[in-house]
Structures are given as structure tokens and as C-alpha cells.
Amino acid sequence: MTIKPTDLGSRDAIERARLQVVKASHALGHWHDGSNGTGDKPYTAYCHDTVTAIDAALRALYDARSALITESRRDEDARAAEIDELLSRSRTDRLNAAADPSPSVQAPRSDRKS
């Protein structure tokens, strides 16, 4: 049985972070160029926009990290439960086989002649 980890938001948070990094890069370009960009916005405002986008990207990355850790822990728990189930089934099968000496399960014979 293959268990697929559940996405608890890590993918969306990574995408939000990526978009914020793009915004930060764009604003940083305006800041370094000293250009006013569009409208009446002074180029100095782009420095603030860059910092704001970086902060938003960091928040999104922390959200992704948190979700991913939760996903990983849930996956580990599911796999541990699956392993416990398989071990339990294996033990039960061995006990049943030992208790039922059917013709298909015979004691080994000695090849030695006395």
C-alpha cells in the first residue's frame, strides 16, 4: 500500500513566497534604478515595497515550513501504523502456522540413517 502525503498548505505557501520574491525583485529593480516606475510613486517608496514583499515572503516560507513539518509527522505516523499492522499480521500468520501442523507444514526430516 502506497501512502501519499497530504498537502496541508505547504505547496500554496511556497507559491505565495515565490510571488512575493518576484514582487520584491521588481520593486528592488526600481529602487536601484532610481526610477519612478508608474504613476506618481517616488522611487524611494520602492525600497519600502521591497522590504514589505520580503517580509511577506518570509511569512509564507514559515507557513510552508510549518505545514511541511506537520505533513511529515502525519506521514511518519501513518507509515508507523502500517508497519505495526504488517508486523501484527505476520506474527499472527506465524502463530497460526505453528499451531496447525497440516501436511504442507512438516517438520524437517533428518537425512541421517541410524
Tab-separated table of C-alpha atoms in Angstrom:
chain	number	residue	atom	x	y	z
A	1	MET	CA	0.000	0.000	0.000
A	2	THR	CA	1.443	3.351	-1.015
A	3	ILE	CA	0.660	6.316	1.170
A	4	LYS	CA	0.670	9.730	-0.477
A	5	PRO	CA	1.349	12.595	1.944
A	6	THR	CA	-1.486	15.078	2.356
A	7	ASP	CA	-0.767	18.662	1.313
A	8	LEU	CA	-1.769	20.807	4.290
A	9	GLY	CA	-0.883	24.058	2.573
A	10	SER	CA	2.859	23.781	2.051
A	11	ARG	CA	2.542	23.984	-1.742
A	12	ASP	CA	0.302	27.078	-1.604
A	13	ALA	CA	2.609	28.763	0.902
A	14	ILE	CA	5.643	28.128	-1.296
A	15	GLU	CA	3.778	29.642	-4.249
A	16	ARG	CA	2.882	32.721	-2.145
A	17	ALA	CA	6.534	33.059	-1.170
A	18	ARG	CA	7.622	32.775	-4.805
A	19	LEU	CA	5.207	35.517	-5.869
A	20	GLN	CA	6.408	37.794	-3.067
A	21	VAL	CA	10.022	37.263	-4.129
A	22	VAL	CA	9.060	38.283	-7.672
A	23	LYS	CA	7.399	41.433	-6.274
A	24	ALA	CA	10.464	42.168	-4.150
A	25	SER	CA	12.754	41.741	-7.155
A	26	HIS	CA	10.615	44.078	-9.253
A	27	ALA	CA	10.470	46.751	-6.545
A	28	LEU	CA	14.196	46.391	-5.866
A	29	GLY	CA	14.901	46.993	-9.538
A	30	HIS	CA	13.003	50.295	-9.379
A	31	TRP	CA	14.805	51.236	-6.170
A	32	HIS	CA	18.263	50.561	-7.625
A	33	ASP	CA	17.420	52.267	-10.916
A	34	GLY	CA	16.125	55.312	-9.105
A	35	SER	CA	13.174	55.278	-11.496
A	36	ASN	CA	9.693	56.349	-10.566
A	37	GLY	CA	8.091	53.367	-12.234
A	38	THR	CA	4.428	54.012	-12.929
A	39	GLY	CA	2.296	56.883	-11.713
A	40	ASP	CA	3.361	59.428	-9.150
A	41	LYS	CA	5.068	56.943	-6.848
A	42	PRO	CA	8.571	58.150	-5.937
A	43	TYR	CA	11.402	55.673	-6.406
A	44	THR	CA	12.132	55.798	-2.660
A	45	ALA	CA	8.802	54.070	-1.975
A	46	TYR	CA	10.138	51.017	-3.819
A	47	CYS	CA	12.637	50.387	-1.020
A	48	HIS	CA	9.710	50.067	1.402
A	49	ASP	CA	7.825	47.887	-1.096
A	50	THR	CA	10.852	45.585	-1.350
A	51	VAL	CA	11.087	45.169	2.404
A	52	THR	CA	7.323	44.561	2.655
A	53	ALA	CA	7.480	41.876	-0.050
A	54	ILE	CA	10.489	40.218	1.618
A	55	ASP	CA	8.613	40.141	4.930
A	56	ALA	CA	5.577	38.596	3.212
A	57	ALA	CA	7.824	36.016	1.518
A	58	LEU	CA	9.374	35.095	4.864
A	59	ARG	CA	5.935	34.705	6.451
A	60	ALA	CA	4.868	32.460	3.570
A	61	LEU	CA	8.058	30.397	3.913
A	62	TYR	CA	7.436	29.951	7.640
A	63	ASP	CA	3.860	28.883	6.804
A	64	ALA	CA	5.240	26.380	4.279
A	65	ARG	CA	7.758	25.096	6.818
A	66	SER	CA	5.104	24.640	9.488
A	67	ALA	CA	2.720	22.855	7.122
A	68	LEU	CA	5.504	20.649	5.790
A	69	ILE	CA	6.601	19.598	9.281
A	70	THR	CA	3.000	18.684	10.117
A	71	GLU	CA	2.695	16.770	6.821
A	72	SER	CA	5.924	14.901	7.591
A	73	ARG	CA	4.827	13.962	11.108
A	74	ARG	CA	1.462	12.716	9.872
A	75	ASP	CA	3.202	10.703	7.165
A	76	GLU	CA	5.574	9.156	9.728
A	77	ASP	CA	2.601	8.249	11.946
A	78	ALA	CA	0.753	6.654	9.021
A	79	ARG	CA	3.820	4.655	7.998
A	80	ALA	CA	4.427	3.508	11.575
A	81	ALA	CA	0.804	2.337	11.806
A	82	GLU	CA	1.185	0.488	8.505
A	83	ILE	CA	4.378	-1.226	9.723
A	84	ASP	CA	2.706	-2.177	13.013
A	85	GLU	CA	-0.212	-3.683	11.062
A	86	LEU	CA	2.129	-5.699	8.824
A	87	LEU	CA	4.140	-6.980	11.803
A	88	SER	CA	0.978	-7.943	13.659
A	89	ARG	CA	-0.363	-9.800	10.629
A	90	SER	CA	2.974	-11.578	10.168
A	91	ARG	CA	3.070	-12.669	13.824
A	92	THR	CA	-0.498	-13.948	13.615
A	93	ASP	CA	0.279	-15.902	10.439
A	94	ARG	CA	3.347	-17.497	12.069
A	95	LEU	CA	1.411	-18.439	15.213
A	96	ASN	CA	-1.384	-19.944	13.140
A	97	ALA	CA	1.110	-21.907	11.053
A	98	ALA	CA	2.851	-23.252	14.170
A	99	ALA	CA	-0.450	-24.297	15.766
A	100	ASP	CA	-1.733	-26.087	12.640
A	101	PRO	CA	0.652	-28.873	11.574
A	102	SER	CA	-1.005	-29.535	8.234
A	103	PRO	CA	0.699	-31.669	5.556
A	104	SER	CA	2.023	-28.543	3.856
A	105	VAL	CA	3.901	-27.640	7.027
A	106	GLN	CA	6.002	-30.608	8.131
A	107	ALA	CA	8.894	-30.907	10.485
A	108	PRO	CA	12.208	-31.251	8.675
A	109	ARG	CA	13.428	-34.839	8.265
A	110	SER	CA	16.864	-35.977	9.073
A	111	ASP	CA	18.773	-37.423	6.139
A	112	ARG	CA	20.931	-39.376	8.533
A	113	LYS	CA	20.435	-43.141	8.775
A	114	SER	CA	20.801	-44.769	12.138
